[in-house]
mmCIF file of C-alpha atoms in Angstrom:
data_model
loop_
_atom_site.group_PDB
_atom_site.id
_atom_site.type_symbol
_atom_site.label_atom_id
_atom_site.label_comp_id
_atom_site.label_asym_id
_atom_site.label_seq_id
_atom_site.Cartn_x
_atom_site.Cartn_y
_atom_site.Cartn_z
ATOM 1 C CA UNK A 15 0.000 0.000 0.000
ATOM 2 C CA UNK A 16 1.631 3.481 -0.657
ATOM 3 C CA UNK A 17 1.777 5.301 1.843
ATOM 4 C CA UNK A 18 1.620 8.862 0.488
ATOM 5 C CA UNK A 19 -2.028 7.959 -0.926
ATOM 6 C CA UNK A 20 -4.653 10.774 0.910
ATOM 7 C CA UNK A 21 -7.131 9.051 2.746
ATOM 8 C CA UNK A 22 -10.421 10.355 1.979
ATOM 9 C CA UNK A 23 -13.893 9.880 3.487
ATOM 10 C CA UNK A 24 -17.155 10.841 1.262
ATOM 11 C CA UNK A 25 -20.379 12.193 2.690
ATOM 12 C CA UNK A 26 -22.952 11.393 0.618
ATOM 13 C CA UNK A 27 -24.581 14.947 0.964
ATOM 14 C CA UNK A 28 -23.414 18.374 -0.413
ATOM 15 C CA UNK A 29 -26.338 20.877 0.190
ATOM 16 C CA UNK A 30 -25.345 23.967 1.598
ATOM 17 C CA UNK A 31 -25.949 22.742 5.737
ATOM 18 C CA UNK A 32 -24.420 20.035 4.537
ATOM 19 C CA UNK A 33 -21.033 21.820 3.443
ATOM 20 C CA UNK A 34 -21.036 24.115 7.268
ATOM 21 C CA UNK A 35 -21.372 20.769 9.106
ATOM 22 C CA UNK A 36 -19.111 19.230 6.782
ATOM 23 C CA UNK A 37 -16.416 21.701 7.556
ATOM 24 C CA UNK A 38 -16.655 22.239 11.426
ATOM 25 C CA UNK A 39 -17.133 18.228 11.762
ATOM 26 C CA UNK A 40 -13.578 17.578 9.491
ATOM 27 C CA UNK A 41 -11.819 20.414 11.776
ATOM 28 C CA UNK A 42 -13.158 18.412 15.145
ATOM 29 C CA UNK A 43 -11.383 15.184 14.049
ATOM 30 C CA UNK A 44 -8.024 16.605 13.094
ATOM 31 C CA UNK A 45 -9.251 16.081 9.118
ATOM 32 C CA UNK A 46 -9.910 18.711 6.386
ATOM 33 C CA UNK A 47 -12.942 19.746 4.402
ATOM 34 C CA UNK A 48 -12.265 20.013 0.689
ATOM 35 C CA UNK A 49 -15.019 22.324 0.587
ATOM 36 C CA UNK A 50 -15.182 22.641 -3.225
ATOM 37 C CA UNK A 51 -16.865 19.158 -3.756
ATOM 38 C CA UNK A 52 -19.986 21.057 -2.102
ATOM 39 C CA UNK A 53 -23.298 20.999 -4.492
ATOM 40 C CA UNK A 54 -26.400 19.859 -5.357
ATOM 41 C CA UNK A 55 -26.304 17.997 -7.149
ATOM 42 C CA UNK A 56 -22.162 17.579 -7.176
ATOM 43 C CA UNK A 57 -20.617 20.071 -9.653
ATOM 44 C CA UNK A 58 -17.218 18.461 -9.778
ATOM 45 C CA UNK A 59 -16.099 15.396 -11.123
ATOM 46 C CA UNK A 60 -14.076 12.766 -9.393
ATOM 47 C CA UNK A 61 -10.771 13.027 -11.616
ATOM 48 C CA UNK A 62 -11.206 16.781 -10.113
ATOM 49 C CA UNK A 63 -11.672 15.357 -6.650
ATOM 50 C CA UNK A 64 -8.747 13.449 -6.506
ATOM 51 C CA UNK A 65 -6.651 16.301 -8.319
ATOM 52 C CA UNK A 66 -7.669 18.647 -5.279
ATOM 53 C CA UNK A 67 -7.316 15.856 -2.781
ATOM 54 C CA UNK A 68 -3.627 15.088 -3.874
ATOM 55 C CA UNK A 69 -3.147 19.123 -2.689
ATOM 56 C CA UNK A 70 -4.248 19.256 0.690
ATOM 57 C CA UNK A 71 -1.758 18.556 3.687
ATOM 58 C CA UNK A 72 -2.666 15.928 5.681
ATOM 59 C CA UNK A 73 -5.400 12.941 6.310
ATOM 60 C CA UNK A 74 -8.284 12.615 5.926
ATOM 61 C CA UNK A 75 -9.698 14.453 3.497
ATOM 62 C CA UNK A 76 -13.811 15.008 3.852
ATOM 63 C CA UNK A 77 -15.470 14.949 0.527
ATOM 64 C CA UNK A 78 -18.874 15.476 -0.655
ATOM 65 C CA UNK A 79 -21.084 14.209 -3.187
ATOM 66 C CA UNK A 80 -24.695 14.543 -4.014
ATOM 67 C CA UNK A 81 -27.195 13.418 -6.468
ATOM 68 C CA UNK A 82 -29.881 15.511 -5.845
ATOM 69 C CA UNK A 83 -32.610 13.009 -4.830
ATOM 70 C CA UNK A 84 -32.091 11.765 -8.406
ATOM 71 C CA UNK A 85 -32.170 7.565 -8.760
ATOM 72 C CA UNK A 86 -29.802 5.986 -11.137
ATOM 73 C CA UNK A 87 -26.217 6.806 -11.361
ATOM 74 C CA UNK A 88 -25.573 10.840 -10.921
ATOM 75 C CA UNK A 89 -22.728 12.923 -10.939
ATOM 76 C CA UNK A 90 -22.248 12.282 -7.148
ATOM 77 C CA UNK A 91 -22.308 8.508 -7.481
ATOM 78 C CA UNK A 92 -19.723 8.590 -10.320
ATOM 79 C CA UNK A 93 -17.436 10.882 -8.535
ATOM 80 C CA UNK A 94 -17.608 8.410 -4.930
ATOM 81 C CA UNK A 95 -17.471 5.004 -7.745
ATOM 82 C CA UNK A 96 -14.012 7.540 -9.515
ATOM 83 C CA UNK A 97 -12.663 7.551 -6.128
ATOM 84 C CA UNK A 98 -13.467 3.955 -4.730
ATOM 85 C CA UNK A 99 -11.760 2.825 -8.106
ATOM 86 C CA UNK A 100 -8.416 5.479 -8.160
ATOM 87 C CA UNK A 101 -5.075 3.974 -7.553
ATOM 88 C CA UNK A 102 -3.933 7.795 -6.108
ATOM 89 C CA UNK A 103 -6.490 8.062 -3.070
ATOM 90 C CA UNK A 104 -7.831 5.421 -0.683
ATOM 91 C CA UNK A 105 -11.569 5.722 0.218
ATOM 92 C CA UNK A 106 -11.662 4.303 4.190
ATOM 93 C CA UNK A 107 -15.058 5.328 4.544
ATOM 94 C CA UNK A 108 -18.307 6.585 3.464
ATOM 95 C CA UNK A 109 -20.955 8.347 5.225
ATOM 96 C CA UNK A 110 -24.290 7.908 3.888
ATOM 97 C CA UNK A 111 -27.177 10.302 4.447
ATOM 98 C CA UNK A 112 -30.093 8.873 4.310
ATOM 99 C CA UNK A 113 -33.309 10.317 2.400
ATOM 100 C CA UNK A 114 -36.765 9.777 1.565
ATOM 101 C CA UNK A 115 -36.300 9.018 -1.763
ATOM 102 C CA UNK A 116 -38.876 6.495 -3.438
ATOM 103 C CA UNK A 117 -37.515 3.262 -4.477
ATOM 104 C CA UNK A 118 -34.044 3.749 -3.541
ATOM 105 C CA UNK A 119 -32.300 0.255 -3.375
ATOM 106 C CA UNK A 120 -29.969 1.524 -0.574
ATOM 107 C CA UNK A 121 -26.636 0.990 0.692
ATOM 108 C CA UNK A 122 -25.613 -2.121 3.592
ATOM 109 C CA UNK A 123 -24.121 0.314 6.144
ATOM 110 C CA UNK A 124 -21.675 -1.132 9.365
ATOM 111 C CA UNK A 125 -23.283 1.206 11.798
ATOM 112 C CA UNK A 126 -24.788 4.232 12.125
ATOM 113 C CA UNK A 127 -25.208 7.411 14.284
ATOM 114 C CA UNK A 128 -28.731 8.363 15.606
ATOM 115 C CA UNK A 129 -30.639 10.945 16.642
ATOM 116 C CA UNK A 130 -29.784 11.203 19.797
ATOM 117 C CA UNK A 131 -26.100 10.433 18.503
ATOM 118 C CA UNK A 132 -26.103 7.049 19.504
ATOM 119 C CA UNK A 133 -23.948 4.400 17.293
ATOM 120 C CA UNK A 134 -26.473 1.642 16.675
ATOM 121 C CA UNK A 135 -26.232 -1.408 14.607
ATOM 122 C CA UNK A 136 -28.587 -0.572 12.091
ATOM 123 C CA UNK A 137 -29.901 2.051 9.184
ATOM 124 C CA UNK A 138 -31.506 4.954 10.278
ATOM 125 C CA UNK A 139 -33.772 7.161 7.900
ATOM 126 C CA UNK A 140 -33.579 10.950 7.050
ATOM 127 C CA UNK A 141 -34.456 12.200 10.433
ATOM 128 C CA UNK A 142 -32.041 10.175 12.304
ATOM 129 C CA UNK A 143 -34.589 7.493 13.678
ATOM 130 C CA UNK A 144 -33.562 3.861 14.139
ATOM 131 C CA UNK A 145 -34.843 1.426 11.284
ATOM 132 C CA UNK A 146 -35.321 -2.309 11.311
ATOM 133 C CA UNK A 147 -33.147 -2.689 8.618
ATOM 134 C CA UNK A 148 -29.031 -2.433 7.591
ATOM 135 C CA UNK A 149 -29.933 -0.955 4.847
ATOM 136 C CA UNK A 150 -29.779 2.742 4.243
ATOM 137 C CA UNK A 151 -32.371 3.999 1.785
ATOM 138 C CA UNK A 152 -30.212 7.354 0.183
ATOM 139 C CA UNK A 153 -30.164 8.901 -3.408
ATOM 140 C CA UNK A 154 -26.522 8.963 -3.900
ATOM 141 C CA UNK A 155 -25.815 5.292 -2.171
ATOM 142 C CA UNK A 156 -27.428 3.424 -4.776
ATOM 143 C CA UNK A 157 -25.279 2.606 -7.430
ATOM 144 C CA UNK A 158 -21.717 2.882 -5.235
ATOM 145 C CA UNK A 159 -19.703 -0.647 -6.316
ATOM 146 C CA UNK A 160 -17.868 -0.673 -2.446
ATOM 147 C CA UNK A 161 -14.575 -2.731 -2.257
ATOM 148 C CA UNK A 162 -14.719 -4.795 0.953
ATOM 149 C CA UNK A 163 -12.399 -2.337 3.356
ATOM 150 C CA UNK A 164 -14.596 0.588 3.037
ATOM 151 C CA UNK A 165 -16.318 1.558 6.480
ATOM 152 C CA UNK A 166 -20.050 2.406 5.482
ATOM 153 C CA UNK A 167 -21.523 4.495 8.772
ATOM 154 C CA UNK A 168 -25.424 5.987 8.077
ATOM 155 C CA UNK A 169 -26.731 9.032 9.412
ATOM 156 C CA UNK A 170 -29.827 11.419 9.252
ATOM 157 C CA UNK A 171 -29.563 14.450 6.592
ATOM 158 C CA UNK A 172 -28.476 16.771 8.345
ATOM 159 C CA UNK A 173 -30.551 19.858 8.752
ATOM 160 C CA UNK A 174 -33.344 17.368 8.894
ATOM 161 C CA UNK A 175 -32.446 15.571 12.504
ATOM 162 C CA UNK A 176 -34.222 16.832 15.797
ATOM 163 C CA UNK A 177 -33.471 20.643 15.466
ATOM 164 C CA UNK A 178 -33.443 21.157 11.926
ATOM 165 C CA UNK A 179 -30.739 23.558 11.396
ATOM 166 C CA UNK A 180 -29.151 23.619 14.525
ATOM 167 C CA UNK A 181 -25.477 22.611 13.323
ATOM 168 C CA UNK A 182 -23.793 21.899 16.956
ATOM 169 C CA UNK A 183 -26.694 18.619 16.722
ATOM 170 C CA UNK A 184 -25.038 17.754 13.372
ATOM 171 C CA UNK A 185 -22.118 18.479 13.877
ATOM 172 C CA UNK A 186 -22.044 15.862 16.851
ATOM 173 C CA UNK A 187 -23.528 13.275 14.883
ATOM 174 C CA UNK A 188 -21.692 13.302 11.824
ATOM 175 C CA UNK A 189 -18.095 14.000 13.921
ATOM 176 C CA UNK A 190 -18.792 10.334 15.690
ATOM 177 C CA UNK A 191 -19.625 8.665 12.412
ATOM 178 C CA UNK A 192 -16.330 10.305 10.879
ATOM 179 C CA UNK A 193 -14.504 9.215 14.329
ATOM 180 C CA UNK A 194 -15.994 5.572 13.879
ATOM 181 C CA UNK A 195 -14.419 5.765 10.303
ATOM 182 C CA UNK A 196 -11.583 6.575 11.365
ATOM 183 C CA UNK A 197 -11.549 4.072 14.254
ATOM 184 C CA UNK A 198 -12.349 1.091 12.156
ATOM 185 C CA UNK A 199 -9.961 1.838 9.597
ATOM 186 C CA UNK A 200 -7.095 2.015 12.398
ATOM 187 C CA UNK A 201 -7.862 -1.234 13.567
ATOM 188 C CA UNK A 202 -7.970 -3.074 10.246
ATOM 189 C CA UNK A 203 -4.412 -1.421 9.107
#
């Protein structure tokens, strides 16, 4: 494995509460925020991604990408499929927002952050609240080809969870699923 790869973690959002919790959550695990991958849907592609990502200074990198509530394959699922698939950036995780978007196959997440920011062992939908399921139900998780070391952690959309826009709430939550990321990928090194 080379060592000077960036490790990179995708949030499968990119609205614009999206991008301020993005940014304060990658500060509050030592990571950084390439801000520019904000959108919705995602305006840049993933050979752009991993151009920027090569620039920045240290591990990990947060990235964004968002479909837009569209099904089928958008510009934020090819730019998270560009990444899993580059040989100059390793993907150790993915954070995937859930939605309420009809017919969405889903993603199989590993855990995922409540509410209440609880880790739980199961999906939770776009307001944060536990589901019977593993299965996240998001726009921009459904076409994602994983390879088997990528950490998968759901969460609500944030601006949706408990206080709506109240980005300390986020923030919390989507810090501990970046921390849990970061934790699993540690101990399977």
């Amino acid at each position: 494995m080379n060592k000077l790869k960036r490790k990179v973690i995708v949030v499968t959002d990119g609205d614009s509460i999206a991008k301020k919790v993005v940014e304060k959550s990658a500060l509050s695990v030592g990571g950084r925020c390439l801000s520019i991958s904000w959108g919705n849907p995602t305006k840049i592609t993933g050979e752009e991604m991993v151009r920027l990502i090569k620039c920045v200074k240290f591990d990990p990198v947060i990235v964004m990408a968002d479909d837009r509530g569209n099904i089928g394959r958008g510009n934020g699922e090819k730019a998270i499929n560009f990444l899993i698939k580059c040989e100059e950036v390793e993907v150790i995780g993915i954070v995937a927002v859930a939605s309420n978007t009809k017919n969405a196959s889903g993603i199989k997440i590993k855990y995922s952050v409540d509410r209440n920011c609880e880790q739980v062992n199961c999906a939770v939908d776009k307001y944060g609240n536990v589901q019977n399921t593993n299965v996240l139900k998001g726009d921009t998780v459904n076409t994602i080809n994983l390879g088997s070391k990528v950490c998968v952690v759901g969460i609500g959309d944030p601006g949706k969870v408990e206080q709506g826009n109240d980005i300390e709430n986020e923030d919390r939550i989507l810090s501990k699923a970046l921390k849990i990321i970061i934790e699993e990928y540690k101990k399977n090194r």
